[in-house]
Amino acid sequence: MRTQVGIVGAGPAGLLLAHLLEREGIESVVLEDRSRRYVEERVRAGLLEQGTADVLERSGVGERMRREGLVHHGIELRFDGASHRIAITDLTGRSIMIYGQQEVVKDLIAARLACGGPILFEVSDVALEGLDARSPAISATQAGTRIRIECDYIAGCDGTHGVCRGFIPGGVLTHFEREYPFAWLGILAKAPPVSHELIYSRHQRGFALYTMRSPSLTRAYLQCKPDEDLAAWSDRRIWDELHVRLQGGAKRLEEGEIVLRGVTPMRSYVCEPMQYGRLFLAGDAAHIVPPTGAKGLNLAVHDICVLAQALVAAYRGERSLLERYSERCLRRVWRAEHFSWWMTSMLHRFDGDDPFQERLQLAQLEYVTGSRAAATSMAENYAGLPYEEHGR
Ligand code: FAD
Ligand code: DHB
């Protein structure tokens, strides 16, 4: 088999790349190790920056998002038993959108299949070769048969546990990493959200985030231990903990049946550069942020916009944008790394925190909610800084 761009991973990054390339007349093949159903039902992110929503809209996959997504103009920060609103739109002129990542994935798969573009689901043993040659190749096993796809370029969009990064020779990449001593226990519940806006709460017992997926579905997260035993968390215990950690609002949370629960580890990671020869890493395959700032999916979409534009230019004979791919992504990546680390540090309880540390967190929260300058800085990062013009 031969294609122009071989894409490993059918998460938001890989699917969006295939979609943007298709619109420019560039062929690709997407390889995914899970089933279509699995990727369409994997519940993860929910918050899209305005820039992300704009990219989906402009590229023709925003129709359902426009109908079903919830546009928000602010968030709440809770601490010390009181709630404070950060007026994102008033402060930045930008809004944010709640629309589940799995819905974005469904829309992108539907667009891909509608134009007849190939996605090979349930492949295994993906291997890359010839990354520094003119024509690299991907091989994989599909339904018991080994296939080989020759490409001009390969996009490694296979997430944090993917294999593509591992095919870059030793010594090329520098890895930057930070582990956090906690995780998030996330739930999805059949309960109407009590607040129209997201609530980020710092509490003595640990951080809690209250968010939503629709007018009848609540999503919430509780800071927990990295090795938290889900079996120890009955529905009752989860709701009790949410009531306690989210206290400070005018209304009591509505409870409902918990239909999904899981534990997400927290990690910061960046590899530099994000490319080697004809392999380009994008999204979680190249960088991870702790979810507190809601940046992971949004960064993946930004990487893909930069990569798609560079590939289009390369097919027109101008390779310099591809050569500068990493450099053009990493500036935004590091800004988001800092913001995500900062939000995480301000809102979570760290083991061994002493009263001094607690006062520092509260002083920071009071500053962010009390100073227009500090609130604006937080709001512009949260809503997402405008994309740089990549024509340069
Ligand atoms: P992925 O979505 O991980 O996609 C990679 C794909 O590659 C997967 O389909 C995987 O099955 C496939 N794959 C892996 N290995 C192989 C292989 N060897 N061969 C073939 N295929 C392979 N981000 C936000 O922006 N906003 C939020 O609100 C937010 N909240 C989050 C909440 C939680 C609880 C979590 C866990 C994450 C959150 N994120 C958020 C982060 C966001 O979900 C990720 O950053 C996003 O999924 C990255 O997309 P991706 O396409 O790069 O990677
Ligand atoms: C959601 C997840 C986040 O990590 C976040 O910061 C905001 C919203 C969500 O799942 O809706």
PDB file of N, CA and C in Angstrom, residues 78 187-196 199 209-212 214-220 235-236 238-244 246-247 249-259:
ATOM      1  N   ARG A  78     -13.643  28.222  43.698  1.00  0.00           N
ATOM      2  CA  ARG A  78     -14.130  28.144  45.083  1.00  0.00           C
ATOM      3  C   ARG A  78     -12.990  27.864  46.038  1.00  0.00           C
ATOM      4  N   ILE A 187     -16.006  11.063  37.286  1.00  0.00           N
ATOM      5  CA  ILE A 187     -17.297  10.378  37.139  1.00  0.00           C
ATOM      6  C   ILE A 187     -18.155  11.089  36.086  1.00  0.00           C
ATOM      7  N   LEU A 188     -19.093  10.311  35.549  1.00  0.00           N
ATOM      8  CA  LEU A 188     -20.139  10.862  34.692  1.00  0.00           C
ATOM      9  C   LEU A 188     -21.446  10.411  35.337  1.00  0.00           C
ATOM     10  N   ALA A 189     -22.373  11.337  35.567  1.00  0.00           N
ATOM     11  CA  ALA A 189     -23.609  10.978  36.289  1.00  0.00           C
ATOM     12  C   ALA A 189     -24.834  11.539  35.597  1.00  0.00           C
ATOM     13  N   LYS A 190     -25.914  10.769  35.660  1.00  0.00           N
ATOM     14  CA  LYS A 190     -27.187  11.235  35.097  1.00  0.00           C
ATOM     15  C   LYS A 190     -27.808  12.202  36.085  1.00  0.00           C
ATOM     16  N   ALA A 191     -27.319  13.420  36.079  1.00  0.00           N
ATOM     17  CA  ALA A 191     -27.811  14.438  37.011  1.00  0.00           C
ATOM     18  C   ALA A 191     -27.709  15.792  36.325  1.00  0.00           C
ATOM     19  N   PRO A 192     -28.730  16.621  36.423  1.00  0.00           N
ATOM     20  CA  PRO A 192     -28.638  17.941  35.789  1.00  0.00           C
ATOM     21  C   PRO A 192     -27.607  18.813  36.499  1.00  0.00           C
ATOM     22  N   PRO A 193     -26.703  19.455  35.750  1.00  0.00           N
ATOM     23  CA  PRO A 193     -25.703  20.313  36.399  1.00  0.00           C
ATOM     24  C   PRO A 193     -26.375  21.412  37.219  1.00  0.00           C
ATOM     25  N   VAL A 194     -25.858  21.631  38.414  1.00  0.00           N
ATOM     26  CA  VAL A 194     -26.479  22.603  39.306  1.00  0.00           C
ATOM     27  C   VAL A 194     -26.010  24.017  38.979  1.00  0.00           C
ATOM     28  N   SER A 195     -24.838  24.071  38.308  1.00  0.00           N
ATOM     29  CA  SER A 195     -24.303  25.386  37.960  1.00  0.00           C
ATOM     30  C   SER A 195     -24.179  25.428  36.446  1.00  0.00           C
ATOM     31  N   HIS A 196     -24.414  26.594  35.854  1.00  0.00           N
ATOM     32  CA  HIS A 196     -24.252  26.684  34.409  1.00  0.00           C
ATOM     33  C   HIS A 196     -22.769  26.665  34.026  1.00  0.00           C
ATOM     34  N   ILE A 199     -16.919  24.625  37.974  1.00  0.00           N
ATOM     35  CA  ILE A 199     -16.468  25.046  39.298  1.00  0.00           C
ATOM     36  C   ILE A 199     -15.165  24.321  39.636  1.00  0.00           C
ATOM     37  N   LEU A 209     -13.457  19.267  40.817  1.00  0.00           N
ATOM     38  CA  LEU A 209     -13.905  20.015  39.629  1.00  0.00           C
ATOM     39  C   LEU A 209     -15.297  19.540  39.252  1.00  0.00           C
ATOM     40  N   TYR A 210     -16.184  20.508  39.061  1.00  0.00           N
ATOM     41  CA  TYR A 210     -17.558  20.199  38.682  1.00  0.00           C
ATOM     42  C   TYR A 210     -17.763  20.692  37.268  1.00  0.00           C
ATOM     43  N   THR A 211     -18.085  19.767  36.358  1.00  0.00           N
ATOM     44  CA  THR A 211     -18.306  20.175  34.981  1.00  0.00           C
ATOM     45  C   THR A 211     -19.499  19.393  34.436  1.00  0.00           C
ATOM     46  N   MET A 212     -19.678  19.384  33.158  1.00  0.00           N
ATOM     47  CA  MET A 212     -20.924  18.806  32.617  1.00  0.00           C
ATOM     48  C   MET A 212     -20.702  18.346  31.184  1.00  0.00           C
ATOM     49  N   SER A 214     -23.984  17.858  29.277  1.00  0.00           N
ATOM     50  CA  SER A 214     -25.249  18.283  28.660  1.00  0.00           C
ATOM     51  C   SER A 214     -26.153  18.761  29.794  1.00  0.00           C
ATOM     52  N   PRO A 215     -27.337  19.282  29.474  1.00  0.00           N
ATOM     53  CA  PRO A 215     -28.234  19.726  30.546  1.00  0.00           C
ATOM     54  C   PRO A 215     -28.711  18.586  31.456  1.00  0.00           C
ATOM     55  N   SER A 216     -28.392  17.327  31.107  1.00  0.00           N
ATOM     56  CA  SER A 216     -28.801  16.238  32.002  1.00  0.00           C
ATOM     57  C   SER A 216     -27.633  15.365  32.455  1.00  0.00           C
ATOM     58  N   LEU A 217     -26.414  15.722  32.078  1.00  0.00           N
ATOM     59  CA  LEU A 217     -25.242  14.897  32.441  1.00  0.00           C
ATOM     60  C   LEU A 217     -24.189  15.733  33.152  1.00  0.00           C
ATOM     61  N   THR A 218     -23.883  15.315  34.369  1.00  0.00           N
ATOM     62  CA  THR A 218     -22.846  15.992  35.153  1.00  0.00           C
ATOM     63  C   THR A 218     -21.547  15.206  35.031  1.00  0.00           C
ATOM     64  N   ARG A 219     -20.427  15.913  34.904  1.00  0.00           N
ATOM     65  CA  ARG A 219     -19.114  15.256  34.997  1.00  0.00           C
ATOM     66  C   ARG A 219     -18.414  15.905  36.178  1.00  0.00           C
ATOM     67  N   ALA A 220     -17.708  15.124  36.963  1.00  0.00           N
ATOM     68  CA  ALA A 220     -17.011  15.705  38.114  1.00  0.00           C
ATOM     69  C   ALA A 220     -15.730  14.926  38.379  1.00  0.00           C
ATOM     70  N   ASP A 235     -21.121   5.017  45.263  1.00  0.00           N
ATOM     71  CA  ASP A 235     -21.776   6.244  44.791  1.00  0.00           C
ATOM     72  C   ASP A 235     -21.972   7.207  45.960  1.00  0.00           C
ATOM     73  N   ARG A 236     -22.395   6.642  47.105  1.00  0.00           N
ATOM     74  CA  ARG A 236     -22.662   7.496  48.274  1.00  0.00           C
ATOM     75  C   ARG A 236     -21.404   8.270  48.675  1.00  0.00           C
ATOM     76  N   ILE A 238     -18.811   9.002  46.874  1.00  0.00           N
ATOM     77  CA  ILE A 238     -18.429  10.002  45.848  1.00  0.00           C
ATOM     78  C   ILE A 238     -19.278  11.263  46.011  1.00  0.00           C
ATOM     79  N   TRP A 239     -20.597  11.097  46.142  1.00  0.00           N
ATOM     80  CA  TRP A 239     -21.457  12.296  46.252  1.00  0.00           C
ATOM     81  C   TRP A 239     -21.179  13.048  47.549  1.00  0.00           C
ATOM     82  N   ASP A 240     -20.971  12.282  48.653  1.00  0.00           N
ATOM     83  CA  ASP A 240     -20.679  12.966  49.926  1.00  0.00           C
ATOM     84  C   ASP A 240     -19.416  13.813  49.788  1.00  0.00           C
ATOM     85  N   GLU A 241     -18.419  13.238  49.141  1.00  0.00           N
ATOM     86  CA  GLU A 241     -17.147  13.953  49.002  1.00  0.00           C
ATOM     87  C   GLU A 241     -17.315  15.183  48.098  1.00  0.00           C
ATOM     88  N   LEU A 242     -18.106  15.019  47.043  1.00  0.00           N
ATOM     89  CA  LEU A 242     -18.346  16.174  46.158  1.00  0.00           C
ATOM     90  C   LEU A 242     -19.082  17.285  46.906  1.00  0.00           C
ATOM     91  N   HIS A 243     -20.108  16.908  47.712  1.00  0.00           N
ATOM     92  CA  HIS A 243     -20.838  17.936  48.477  1.00  0.00           C
ATOM     93  C   HIS A 243     -19.871  18.703  49.383  1.00  0.00           C
ATOM     94  N   VAL A 244     -18.994  17.968  50.046  1.00  0.00           N
ATOM     95  CA  VAL A 244     -18.085  18.629  50.995  1.00  0.00           C
ATOM     96  C   VAL A 244     -17.082  19.518  50.259  1.00  0.00           C
ATOM     97  N   LEU A 246     -17.169  20.805  47.341  1.00  0.00           N
ATOM     98  CA  LEU A 246     -17.700  21.880  46.488  1.00  0.00           C
ATOM     99  C   LEU A 246     -18.580  22.851  47.275  1.00  0.00           C
ATOM    100  N   GLN A 247     -18.514  22.786  48.591  1.00  0.00           N
ATOM    101  CA  GLN A 247     -19.385  23.683  49.365  1.00  0.00           C
ATOM    102  C   GLN A 247     -19.010  25.145  49.100  1.00  0.00           C
ATOM    103  N   GLY A 249     -21.428  27.159  47.325  1.00  0.00           N
ATOM    104  CA  GLY A 249     -22.337  27.656  46.290  1.00  0.00           C
ATOM    105  C   GLY A 249     -23.727  27.882  46.859  1.00  0.00           C
ATOM    106  N   ALA A 250     -24.564  28.544  46.064  1.00  0.00           N
ATOM    107  CA  ALA A 250     -25.912  28.853  46.548  1.00  0.00           C
ATOM    108  C   ALA A 250     -26.791  27.600  46.556  1.00  0.00           C
ATOM    109  N   LYS A 251     -26.519  26.666  45.603  1.00  0.00           N
ATOM    110  CA  LYS A 251     -27.412  25.500  45.470  1.00  0.00           C
ATOM    111  C   LYS A 251     -26.685  24.209  45.820  1.00  0.00           C
ATOM    112  N   ARG A 252     -27.444  23.224  46.355  1.00  0.00           N
ATOM    113  CA  ARG A 252     -26.880  21.908  46.646  1.00  0.00           C
ATOM    114  C   ARG A 252     -26.778  21.117  45.331  1.00  0.00           C
ATOM    115  N   LEU A 253     -25.691  20.353  45.172  1.00  0.00           N
ATOM    116  CA  LEU A 253     -25.519  19.560  43.945  1.00  0.00           C
ATOM    117  C   LEU A 253     -26.666  18.582  43.781  1.00  0.00           C
ATOM    118  N   GLU A 254     -27.093  18.385  42.546  1.00  0.00           N
ATOM    119  CA  GLU A 254     -28.098  17.344  42.256  1.00  0.00           C
ATOM    120  C   GLU A 254     -27.367  16.022  42.106  1.00  0.00           C
ATOM    121  N   GLU A 255     -27.848  14.996  42.770  1.00  0.00           N
ATOM    122  CA  GLU A 255     -27.235  13.674  42.631  1.00  0.00           C
ATOM    123  C   GLU A 255     -27.935  12.887  41.538  1.00  0.00           C
ATOM    124  N   GLY A 256     -27.290  11.848  41.060  1.00  0.00           N
ATOM    125  CA  GLY A 256     -27.903  10.988  40.047  1.00  0.00           C
ATOM    126  C   GLY A 256     -27.073   9.738  39.897  1.00  0.00           C
ATOM    127  N   GLU A 257     -27.558   8.823  39.063  1.00  0.00           N
ATOM    128  CA  GLU A 257     -26.849   7.556  38.870  1.00  0.00           C
ATOM    129  C   GLU A 257     -25.478   7.815  38.238  1.00  0.00           C
ATOM    130  N   ILE A 258     -24.444   7.219  38.821  1.00  0.00           N
ATOM    131  CA  ILE A 258     -23.091   7.369  38.266  1.00  0.00           C
ATOM    132  C   ILE A 258     -22.907   6.285  37.201  1.00  0.00           C
ATOM    133  N   VAL A 259     -22.727   6.711  35.953  1.00  0.00           N
ATOM    134  CA  VAL A 259     -22.712   5.739  34.853  1.00  0.00           C
ATOM    135  C   VAL A 259     -21.294   5.402  34.397  1.00  0.00           C
TER     136      VAL A 259
END
